[in-house]
Short mmCIF file of C-alpha atoms and ligand atoms in Angstrom, two decimals:
data_model
loop_
_atom_site.label_atom_id
_atom_site.label_comp_id
_atom_site.label_asym_id
_atom_site.label_seq_id
_atom_site.Cartn_x
_atom_site.Cartn_y
_atom_site.Cartn_z
CA MET X 2 27.43 -54.87 35.72
CA LEU X 3 30.56 -55.33 37.83
CA ASP X 4 30.03 -56.50 41.39
CA SER X 5 31.83 -53.37 42.57
CA MET X 6 28.86 -51.38 41.25
CA ARG X 7 26.47 -53.05 43.71
CA TYR X 8 26.28 -51.71 47.25
CA LEU X 9 25.68 -53.52 50.54
CA SER X 10 25.05 -52.22 54.03
CA THR X 11 27.72 -52.85 56.66
CA ARG X 12 24.88 -54.01 58.92
CA GLY X 13 23.53 -56.49 56.38
CA GLY X 14 19.90 -55.43 56.84
CA VAL X 15 18.95 -54.22 53.36
CA PRO X 16 19.09 -55.78 49.88
CA ALA X 17 21.96 -54.86 47.56
CA THR X 18 21.41 -51.58 45.76
CA GLY X 19 22.86 -49.71 42.78
CA PHE X 20 25.28 -46.77 42.66
CA ARG X 21 22.52 -44.24 42.09
CA GLU X 22 20.55 -45.33 45.16
CA ALA X 23 23.71 -45.53 47.25
CA VAL X 24 24.62 -41.93 46.42
CA LEU X 25 21.14 -40.49 46.92
CA ALA X 26 20.49 -42.36 50.17
CA GLY X 27 23.77 -41.48 51.87
CA LEU X 28 23.13 -43.85 54.78
CA ALA X 29 21.54 -47.31 54.49
CA ARG X 30 18.07 -47.62 56.00
CA ASP X 31 19.23 -50.15 58.56
CA GLY X 32 21.58 -47.50 59.96
CA GLY X 33 24.66 -49.02 58.32
CA LEU X 34 27.03 -47.53 55.75
CA LEU X 35 26.98 -48.54 52.10
CA ILE X 36 30.01 -50.33 50.68
CA PRO X 37 30.74 -51.85 47.27
CA ALA X 38 30.04 -55.59 47.13
CA THR X 39 33.61 -56.19 45.90
CA ILE X 40 36.77 -54.13 45.56
CA PRO X 41 38.30 -54.40 42.08
CA ASP X 42 41.96 -55.45 41.74
CA VAL X 43 43.63 -52.99 39.36
CA ARG X 44 47.27 -54.10 39.58
CA ASP X 45 47.45 -54.89 35.87
CA GLN X 46 46.29 -51.33 35.09
CA LEU X 47 48.92 -49.49 37.13
CA ASP X 48 51.52 -48.99 34.39
CA ARG X 49 48.92 -47.56 32.04
CA TRP X 50 47.23 -45.44 34.71
CA ALA X 51 50.56 -43.90 35.70
CA GLN X 52 50.54 -42.04 32.37
CA LEU X 53 47.10 -40.46 32.85
CA SER X 54 46.15 -36.92 33.83
CA TYR X 55 44.16 -36.40 37.04
CA GLY X 56 40.89 -36.18 35.12
CA GLU X 57 41.55 -39.29 33.01
CA LEU X 58 42.47 -41.23 36.12
CA ALA X 59 39.32 -40.09 37.93
CA VAL X 60 37.18 -41.44 35.08
CA GLU X 61 39.01 -44.82 35.11
CA ILE X 62 38.55 -45.27 38.85
CA ILE X 63 34.99 -44.00 39.23
CA ARG X 64 33.70 -46.10 36.34
CA LEU X 65 34.71 -49.26 38.19
CA TYR X 66 32.25 -48.37 40.95
CA SER X 67 29.42 -46.73 39.04
CA ASP X 68 27.22 -47.36 36.04
CA LEU X 69 27.19 -43.75 34.83
CA PRO X 70 27.39 -43.41 31.03
CA GLU X 71 31.03 -42.79 30.13
CA THR X 72 30.39 -39.50 28.26
CA GLU X 73 28.40 -38.17 31.20
CA LEU X 74 31.09 -39.12 33.71
CA THR X 75 33.82 -37.60 31.55
CA GLU X 76 31.84 -34.38 31.26
CA GLN X 77 31.33 -34.20 35.03
CA ILE X 78 34.99 -34.76 35.77
CA THR X 79 36.08 -32.18 33.19
CA ARG X 80 33.95 -29.63 35.03
CA VAL X 81 35.34 -30.63 38.41
CA CYS X 82 38.90 -30.20 37.15
CA ALA X 83 38.03 -26.78 35.72
CA ALA X 84 36.91 -25.61 39.18
CA PHE X 85 40.44 -26.10 40.53
CA ARG X 86 42.99 -23.35 40.19
CA ASP X 87 45.93 -25.68 39.56
CA PRO X 88 46.17 -27.40 36.16
CA GLU X 89 47.22 -30.60 37.92
CA VAL X 90 44.15 -30.35 40.23
CA THR X 91 46.01 -31.96 43.15
CA PRO X 92 49.74 -31.22 42.63
CA VAL X 93 52.48 -32.91 44.67
CA LYS X 94 55.47 -30.88 45.88
CA PRO X 95 58.69 -32.03 47.55
CA VAL X 96 59.09 -30.12 50.83
CA GLY X 97 61.94 -31.05 53.19
CA PRO X 98 61.80 -34.79 53.98
CA VAL X 99 58.26 -35.31 52.63
CA HIS X 100 56.11 -34.79 49.57
CA VAL X 101 53.11 -32.54 50.11
CA LEU X 102 49.95 -33.44 48.20
CA GLU X 103 48.11 -30.11 47.87
CA LEU X 104 44.39 -30.82 47.97
CA PHE X 105 43.34 -27.22 48.57
CA HIS X 106 43.15 -25.64 45.12
CA GLY X 107 39.35 -25.85 44.89
CA PRO X 108 36.77 -23.09 45.43
CA THR X 109 36.77 -23.18 49.26
CA LEU X 110 40.47 -24.02 49.73
CA ALA X 111 39.99 -27.36 51.51
CA PHE X 112 40.26 -30.96 50.32
CA LYS X 113 36.52 -31.47 50.68
CA ASP X 114 36.10 -29.57 47.40
CA VAL X 115 37.50 -32.57 45.52
CA ALA X 116 34.47 -34.65 46.45
CA LEU X 117 31.80 -31.97 46.80
CA GLN X 118 32.42 -30.33 43.45
CA TRP X 119 31.75 -33.72 41.87
CA LEU X 120 28.76 -34.46 44.10
CA GLY X 121 27.03 -31.30 42.82
CA HIS X 122 27.26 -32.48 39.19
CA LEU X 123 26.43 -36.04 40.14
CA PHE X 124 23.29 -35.15 42.12
CA SER X 125 22.05 -32.85 39.36
CA TYR X 126 22.47 -35.58 36.78
CA LEU X 127 20.78 -38.29 38.87
CA LEU X 128 17.86 -36.02 39.76
CA ALA X 129 17.37 -34.81 36.21
CA GLN X 130 17.18 -38.47 35.16
CA SER X 131 14.51 -39.35 37.72
CA GLY X 132 12.63 -36.06 37.86
CA GLY X 133 13.11 -36.16 41.63
CA ARG X 134 14.41 -33.54 44.00
CA LEU X 135 16.60 -33.60 47.05
CA ASN X 136 16.92 -31.51 50.20
CA ILE X 137 20.43 -31.81 51.53
CA LEU X 138 20.87 -31.43 55.26
CA ALA X 139 24.36 -30.97 56.68
CA ALA X 140 26.00 -30.12 59.98
CA THR X 141 29.36 -28.41 59.92
CA SER X 142 32.09 -27.19 62.20
CA GLY X 143 33.46 -25.22 59.25
CA ASP X 144 34.92 -26.85 56.14
CA THR X 145 32.17 -29.28 55.12
CA GLY X 146 29.51 -26.59 55.03
CA SER X 147 31.34 -24.20 52.76
CA ALA X 148 32.51 -26.95 50.39
CA ALA X 149 28.99 -28.41 50.19
CA ILE X 150 27.48 -24.98 49.53
CA ALA X 151 30.05 -24.26 46.84
CA GLY X 152 29.26 -27.59 45.17
CA LEU X 153 25.46 -27.32 45.28
CA ARG X 154 24.67 -23.59 45.01
CA GLY X 155 22.34 -22.58 42.24
CA ARG X 156 21.59 -26.17 41.18
CA PRO X 157 18.07 -27.06 40.09
CA HIS X 158 16.19 -29.87 41.95
CA LEU X 159 18.38 -29.33 45.00
CA ARG X 160 18.23 -27.31 48.19
CA ILE X 161 20.80 -27.29 50.90
CA PHE X 162 20.37 -26.60 54.62
CA VAL X 163 23.61 -26.21 56.55
CA MET X 164 23.64 -26.02 60.34
CA HIS X 165 26.65 -24.48 62.06
CA PRO X 166 27.10 -23.54 65.74
CA HIS X 167 26.32 -19.83 66.01
CA GLY X 168 29.48 -17.81 66.63
CA ARG X 169 31.65 -20.92 67.00
CA VAL X 170 33.10 -21.31 63.52
CA SER X 171 35.95 -19.05 62.45
CA PRO X 172 34.90 -15.69 60.94
CA THR X 173 36.44 -16.73 57.61
CA GLN X 174 34.57 -20.03 57.55
CA GLU X 175 31.34 -18.30 58.50
CA ARG X 176 31.70 -15.79 55.66
CA GLN X 177 32.53 -18.55 53.19
CA MET X 178 29.07 -19.95 53.91
CA THR X 179 26.87 -16.93 54.58
CA THR X 180 28.04 -14.79 51.65
CA VAL X 181 26.48 -17.31 49.27
CA LEU X 182 23.10 -15.78 48.44
CA ASP X 183 21.66 -18.34 46.00
CA ALA X 184 18.00 -19.05 46.72
CA ASN X 185 18.60 -22.80 47.20
CA VAL X 186 21.12 -22.25 50.02
CA HIS X 187 19.95 -21.94 53.66
CA ASN X 188 22.50 -21.25 56.37
CA LEU X 189 21.21 -22.04 59.85
CA ALA X 190 23.21 -20.71 62.79
CA LEU X 191 22.14 -22.74 65.82
CA ASP X 192 22.49 -21.39 69.33
CA GLY X 193 24.48 -24.38 70.52
CA SER X 194 27.58 -26.48 69.84
CA PHE X 195 28.64 -28.54 66.83
CA ASP X 196 27.52 -31.62 68.77
CA ASP X 197 24.02 -30.11 68.97
CA CYS X 198 24.05 -29.68 65.18
CA GLN X 199 25.07 -33.33 64.71
CA ARG X 200 22.47 -34.54 67.19
CA ILE X 201 19.71 -32.67 65.33
CA LEU X 202 20.99 -34.00 62.00
CA LYS X 203 20.82 -37.56 63.29
CA ALA X 204 17.36 -37.06 64.79
CA LEU X 205 15.95 -35.73 61.52
CA PHE X 206 17.49 -38.54 59.45
CA ALA X 207 16.11 -41.08 61.92
CA ASP X 208 12.60 -39.61 61.45
CA LEU X 209 11.94 -41.73 58.35
CA PRO X 210 8.49 -40.27 57.48
CA PHE X 211 10.00 -36.76 57.60
CA LYS X 212 13.08 -37.88 55.69
CA ASP X 213 10.96 -39.46 52.97
CA ARG X 214 8.44 -36.60 52.76
CA HIS X 215 11.18 -34.08 52.10
CA ALA X 216 13.63 -36.37 50.29
CA LEU X 217 16.43 -35.57 52.72
CA GLY X 218 19.93 -36.37 51.47
CA ALA X 219 23.37 -36.26 53.03
CA VAL X 220 26.70 -34.90 51.85
CA ASN X 221 28.85 -35.77 54.85
CA SER X 222 31.59 -38.29 54.35
CA VAL X 223 29.35 -41.29 54.96
CA ASN X 224 28.19 -40.67 51.38
CA TRP X 225 30.03 -43.24 49.28
CA ALA X 226 30.60 -40.78 46.42
CA ARG X 227 32.81 -38.72 48.71
CA VAL X 228 35.07 -41.62 49.59
CA LEU X 229 35.13 -42.79 45.98
CA SER X 230 36.27 -39.46 44.56
CA GLN X 231 39.06 -39.27 47.13
CA ILE X 232 40.56 -42.60 46.05
CA VAL X 233 41.70 -40.86 42.87
CA TYR X 234 44.34 -38.60 44.39
CA TYR X 235 46.06 -41.47 46.20
CA PHE X 236 46.75 -43.07 42.84
CA TYR X 237 47.62 -39.76 41.21
CA ALA X 238 50.09 -38.75 43.92
CA ALA X 239 51.70 -42.19 44.15
CA PHE X 240 52.35 -42.21 40.39
CA ARG X 241 53.92 -38.72 40.51
CA VAL X 242 56.17 -39.57 43.43
CA GLN X 243 57.15 -42.93 41.95
CA ARG X 244 58.23 -41.11 38.82
CA ALA X 245 60.13 -38.39 40.70
CA THR X 246 61.97 -40.73 43.09
CA GLY X 247 62.16 -44.10 41.32
CA ALA X 248 60.65 -45.74 44.39
CA ARG X 249 57.99 -48.40 43.95
CA ALA X 250 56.09 -48.28 47.24
CA VAL X 251 55.02 -45.05 48.94
CA GLN X 252 53.38 -44.19 52.22
CA PHE X 253 50.74 -41.59 53.00
CA ALA X 254 50.30 -39.45 56.11
CA VAL X 255 46.68 -38.42 56.57
CA PRO X 256 45.34 -35.91 59.11
CA THR X 257 42.15 -37.56 60.27
CA GLY X 258 38.78 -36.64 61.78
CA ASN X 259 35.88 -38.71 60.47
CA PHE X 260 38.14 -41.34 58.87
CA GLY X 261 36.80 -40.51 55.38
CA ASP X 262 40.00 -39.37 53.71
CA VAL X 263 42.20 -42.13 55.11
CA LEU X 264 39.54 -44.73 54.25
CA ALA X 265 39.90 -43.71 50.60
CA GLY X 266 43.61 -44.53 50.97
CA TRP X 267 42.70 -47.90 52.42
CA TYR X 268 40.54 -48.65 49.35
CA ALA X 269 43.42 -47.58 47.08
CA ALA X 270 45.70 -50.05 48.87
CA ARG X 271 43.11 -52.82 48.59
CA MET X 272 42.78 -52.11 44.87
CA GLY X 273 46.49 -52.85 44.51
CA LEU X 274 48.28 -49.49 44.74
CA PRO X 275 51.62 -50.24 46.44
CA ILE X 276 51.09 -48.37 49.71
CA ARG X 277 53.51 -49.52 52.37
CA ARG X 278 51.76 -47.69 55.12
CA LEU X 279 48.94 -45.33 55.92
CA ILE X 280 50.12 -43.02 58.69
CA LEU X 281 47.02 -41.89 60.53
CA ALA X 282 47.42 -38.60 62.39
CA THR X 283 45.04 -37.06 64.90
CA ASN X 284 45.17 -34.03 67.17
CA GLU X 285 44.39 -34.37 70.89
CA ASN X 286 41.08 -35.94 69.90
CA ASP X 287 42.89 -39.21 69.46
CA ILE X 288 40.31 -42.00 69.53
CA LEU X 289 41.51 -43.31 66.15
CA ALA X 290 45.21 -43.11 66.99
CA ARG X 291 44.54 -45.02 70.20
CA PHE X 292 42.54 -47.63 68.30
CA PHE X 293 45.30 -48.35 65.79
CA ARG X 294 47.83 -48.69 68.59
CA THR X 295 45.80 -50.79 71.02
CA GLY X 296 42.74 -52.23 69.29
CA ASP X 297 40.56 -50.36 71.77
CA TYR X 298 38.06 -47.84 70.36
CA ARG X 299 36.82 -45.77 73.24
CA ARG X 300 34.87 -42.53 73.14
CA GLY X 301 36.48 -39.52 74.83
CA LYS X 302 35.51 -35.93 75.37
CA VAL X 303 35.96 -33.55 72.42
CA VAL X 304 38.54 -30.84 73.07
CA PRO X 305 38.86 -27.80 70.80
CA THR X 306 42.22 -27.50 68.99
CA LEU X 307 43.91 -25.48 66.25
CA SER X 308 42.72 -28.10 63.73
CA PRO X 309 38.94 -27.88 64.29
CA SER X 310 37.96 -30.11 61.37
CA MET X 311 39.57 -32.98 63.27
CA ASP X 312 37.93 -32.24 66.63
CA ILE X 313 35.89 -35.40 66.44
CA GLN X 314 35.67 -38.37 68.77
CA VAL X 315 33.33 -40.71 66.98
CA ALA X 316 34.46 -41.09 63.38
CA SER X 317 31.45 -41.65 61.14
CA ASN X 318 33.38 -43.63 58.50
CA PHE X 319 35.14 -45.93 60.92
CA GLU X 320 32.30 -48.42 60.60
CA ARG X 321 33.27 -49.15 57.01
CA TYR X 322 36.81 -50.05 58.01
CA LEU X 323 35.60 -52.04 61.01
CA PHE X 324 33.32 -54.10 58.76
CA TYR X 325 36.30 -55.30 56.74
CA ARG X 326 38.42 -55.69 59.87
CA VAL X 327 35.94 -58.20 61.31
CA GLY X 328 36.08 -60.27 58.10
CA SER X 329 33.09 -58.61 56.37
CA ASP X 330 30.83 -60.19 58.96
CA ALA X 331 27.73 -57.97 59.28
CA ALA X 332 26.45 -59.81 62.37
CA GLN X 333 29.74 -59.30 64.19
CA LEU X 334 29.80 -55.64 63.09
CA ARG X 335 26.27 -55.07 64.40
CA LYS X 336 27.27 -56.56 67.73
CA LEU X 337 30.31 -54.28 68.03
CA MET X 338 28.39 -51.14 67.08
CA LYS X 339 25.58 -51.97 69.48
CA GLY X 340 28.11 -52.36 72.27
CA PHE X 341 29.73 -49.08 71.28
CA ASP X 342 26.41 -47.22 71.33
CA ALA X 343 25.64 -48.59 74.76
CA HIS X 344 29.04 -48.38 76.46
CA GLY X 345 31.13 -45.99 74.35
CA ARG X 346 33.77 -48.61 73.60
CA LEU X 347 34.58 -51.60 71.45
CA SER X 348 37.72 -53.60 70.73
CA VAL X 349 39.18 -55.93 68.14
CA PRO X 350 41.77 -58.70 68.71
CA LEU X 351 45.40 -57.96 67.75
CA ASP X 352 47.35 -60.04 65.21
CA GLU X 353 50.22 -62.36 66.21
CA HIS X 354 52.66 -59.40 66.19
CA GLY X 355 50.45 -57.40 68.54
CA ARG X 356 49.22 -55.06 65.79
CA VAL X 357 45.74 -53.92 64.88
CA ASP X 358 46.58 -53.69 61.18
CA GLU X 359 49.99 -53.87 59.56
CA LEU X 360 48.97 -51.30 56.95
CA PHE X 361 48.45 -48.60 59.58
CA ALA X 362 50.79 -46.55 61.72
CA ALA X 363 49.21 -43.94 63.98
CA GLY X 364 50.21 -40.98 66.08
CA VAL X 365 49.13 -37.72 67.67
CA GLY X 366 50.15 -34.17 66.82
CA ALA X 367 49.20 -32.07 69.83
CA THR X 368 48.90 -28.28 69.82
CA ALA X 369 52.56 -27.62 70.66
CA ASP X 370 53.69 -30.06 67.92
CA THR X 371 51.36 -28.39 65.43
CA LEU X 372 52.71 -24.90 66.14
CA ALA X 373 56.34 -26.08 66.12
CA THR X 374 55.88 -27.92 62.82
CA ILE X 375 54.27 -24.92 61.13
CA ARG X 376 57.09 -22.68 62.35
CA ARG X 377 59.86 -25.10 61.34
CA TYR X 378 58.53 -25.69 57.81
CA PHE X 379 58.08 -21.96 57.35
CA GLU X 380 61.60 -21.12 58.52
CA ARG X 381 63.52 -24.04 57.00
CA HIS X 382 61.56 -24.82 53.87
CA ASP X 383 59.74 -21.56 53.19
CA TYR X 384 56.46 -23.51 53.11
CA LEU X 385 53.31 -22.75 55.08
CA LEU X 386 51.39 -25.75 56.41
CA ASP X 387 47.84 -25.30 57.63
CA PRO X 388 47.33 -26.69 61.17
CA HIS X 389 45.57 -29.88 59.97
CA THR X 390 48.35 -30.64 57.51
CA ALA X 391 50.92 -29.87 60.21
CA VAL X 392 49.43 -32.58 62.44
CA GLY X 393 49.96 -35.05 59.60
CA VAL X 394 53.49 -33.87 58.87
CA HIS X 395 54.45 -34.06 62.54
CA VAL X 396 53.34 -37.69 62.78
CA ALA X 397 54.81 -38.51 59.36
CA GLU X 398 58.26 -37.41 60.51
CA GLN X 399 58.22 -40.14 63.15
CA HIS X 400 57.53 -42.80 60.54
CA LEU X 401 59.83 -41.88 57.64
CA ASP X 402 60.95 -44.95 55.70
CA PRO X 403 64.06 -44.87 53.46
CA GLY X 404 62.45 -47.39 51.10
CA ALA X 405 59.11 -45.65 50.67
CA PRO X 406 58.76 -41.88 50.18
CA THR X 407 56.16 -40.23 52.42
CA ILE X 408 53.32 -38.24 50.89
CA CYS X 409 51.56 -35.89 53.32
CA LEU X 410 48.02 -34.90 52.47
CA ALA X 411 47.64 -31.11 52.73
CA THR X 412 43.95 -30.76 53.51
CA ALA X 413 43.51 -26.99 53.69
CA HIS X 414 45.14 -23.78 52.49
CA PRO X 415 46.93 -22.04 55.40
CA ALA X 416 44.96 -18.82 54.80
CA LYS X 417 41.82 -20.58 56.07
CA PHE X 418 43.46 -20.81 59.48
CA SER X 419 45.42 -17.58 59.54
CA ALA X 420 45.10 -17.12 63.32
CA ALA X 421 47.00 -20.37 63.92
CA ILE X 422 49.60 -19.33 61.36
CA ARG X 423 50.07 -16.03 63.16
CA GLN X 424 50.40 -17.84 66.47
CA ALA X 425 53.02 -20.21 65.04
CA THR X 426 55.13 -17.80 63.01
CA GLY X 427 54.49 -14.48 64.73
CA ARG X 428 53.56 -13.06 61.34
CA ASP X 429 50.43 -12.37 59.39
CA ALA X 430 51.81 -14.67 56.73
CA ALA X 431 48.79 -16.51 55.33
CA HIS X 432 46.47 -14.80 52.88
CA HIS X 433 44.45 -15.77 49.87
CA PRO X 434 42.62 -13.29 47.62
CA LEU X 435 39.51 -15.50 47.59
CA LEU X 436 39.20 -15.10 51.35
CA ASP X 437 40.30 -11.48 51.62
CA GLN X 438 37.56 -10.41 49.23
CA LEU X 439 34.79 -11.96 51.38
CA ALA X 440 35.15 -9.29 54.05
CA ASP X 441 32.81 -6.74 52.46
CA LEU X 442 30.17 -8.98 50.88
CA PRO X 443 26.54 -9.11 52.06
CA THR X 444 25.49 -12.21 54.03
CA ARG X 445 22.32 -14.23 54.64
CA CYS X 446 21.77 -16.55 57.60
CA THR X 447 18.94 -17.61 59.93
CA VAL X 448 19.56 -17.97 63.66
CA LEU X 449 17.57 -20.76 65.32
CA PRO X 450 17.54 -22.38 68.77
CA ALA X 451 19.48 -25.69 68.95
CA ASP X 452 16.24 -27.59 68.89
CA THR X 453 15.19 -30.42 66.55
CA ASP X 454 11.63 -29.17 66.20
CA ALA X 455 12.76 -25.68 65.23
CA VAL X 456 14.98 -27.07 62.46
CA ARG X 457 12.31 -29.52 61.36
CA ALA X 458 9.80 -26.67 61.03
CA PHE X 459 12.26 -24.51 59.10
CA ILE X 460 12.96 -27.30 56.62
CA ALA X 461 9.27 -28.12 56.20
CA GLN X 462 8.64 -24.48 55.39
CA HIS X 463 11.53 -24.02 52.97
CA ALA X 464 11.87 -27.44 51.34
CA GLY X 465 9.55 -26.36 48.54
CA VAL X 466 7.45 -28.82 46.61
CA GLU X 467 7.30 -32.20 48.25
CA GLY X 468 10.08 -34.39 47.02
CA LYS X 469 9.69 -37.76 45.46
CA PRO X 470 11.25 -40.13 47.99
CA GLN X 471 14.80 -40.81 46.84
CA ALA X 472 16.34 -42.58 49.76
CA ARG X 473 15.92 -46.28 49.27
CA GLY X 474 19.28 -47.59 50.45
C1 LIG T 83 37.48 -32.59 57.00
C2 LIG T 83 38.90 -32.23 57.22
C3 LIG T 83 39.83 -33.16 57.73
C4 LIG T 83 39.44 -34.55 58.18
O1 LIG T 83 39.01 -35.37 57.14
P1 LIG T 83 38.20 -36.72 57.44
O2 LIG T 83 37.80 -37.28 56.14
O3 LIG T 83 37.04 -36.30 58.30
O4 LIG T 83 39.13 -37.60 58.21
C5 LIG T 83 41.16 -32.76 57.82
N1 LIG T 83 41.55 -31.52 57.47
C6 LIG T 83 40.70 -30.61 56.99
C7 LIG T 83 41.20 -29.25 56.63
C8 LIG T 83 39.34 -30.92 56.83
O5 LIG T 83 38.48 -30.00 56.35
#
């Protein structure tokens, strides 16, 4: 077994575990995040990999980090690719000064489908092997919930409970979740905010006897399988743009919330993909942009924006990056995270050039920038950017590099955020048949108070047969 198939906790408090345990546990039991013991160097594979299709490339990359049988993995990836409406899965298109990597051709029209379609197949396989079952609990402000439901609906051995803030997700996002009527899907609309949903999620995962009794699992981006599957499109897009432009190095602009997507880019760079820079873009919720400019990570207040999936102040995946940034020193990491929990801030020393990390550039796309960028790309390039993607494109334009083409990750289809598109362009320009047809479908959803005990009781009642404990990270 390769060392990259063994997983360690960032907090160093649990023994190394295998891929299967890492995926089923989500979070390590010491509260840390699971990371591969080593990161493979693939530089001598790049020329060969550049010739592969998306699906072939996914198999090559995932097999370095997992011990799944090759035929099984190939089968899973073939099914994932078939769920995307574009034959390239994640096509790259030149638009004005940038290349747009379209990650929104999956069932729910957001990039989270790339990972969650795979996670559905992966969970089913792992559970069928062990005879276990899993109750997935998720909190969503919109995109995660629908992508997770689309990936897990109708699967045996699995139930999914998704909490969203009642009346505070967009009507489209709400319908994408509540029109799914499969018996294993439970939508919970909590009378509270997204923060309440996250607080309840954390409380239930911290209740280890409850977690074990009901075999609770996680699908948010702390799950290593999500990060892993997202590494693939960095390679895929870089190869396509290298071929189209003749350039060797590329850079990526990534609209960021929980630091999951951009972390996958960081792994791709560490594996040897020639990435000159990762351009991290946030909206007004700019804790990460501030960190990469100053070394200071300081919690702020969440403000609602046109890019709601990035309205996050504490990025759940940041801990993985921070672990490497402090020299893979779990004791130092624990100290920083403890300080952050207590005081809402932490900091790292800058390098001799006053930088946090030479691989990263960072910037903010505020609401006015987002609207102006959507309008400009629509008028000049006849291309509609969703508001999240527009944040990334706005920041990318300030970091263009003549020697390294810029690839902007397009994380959602504009039709998911049609109100913002209308505001930017003055036209009802963004539609998608998949969303239009949801309007008349029946829905199912349970409204609950934003109270941990109420959610705990609902899960206990609907989790079905007691699960075999799965979470042993
Ligand atoms: C989730 C999401 C993001 C942020 O991704 P992270 O991995 O949390 O950084 C950006 N855009 C859209 C449309 C999303 O759904």
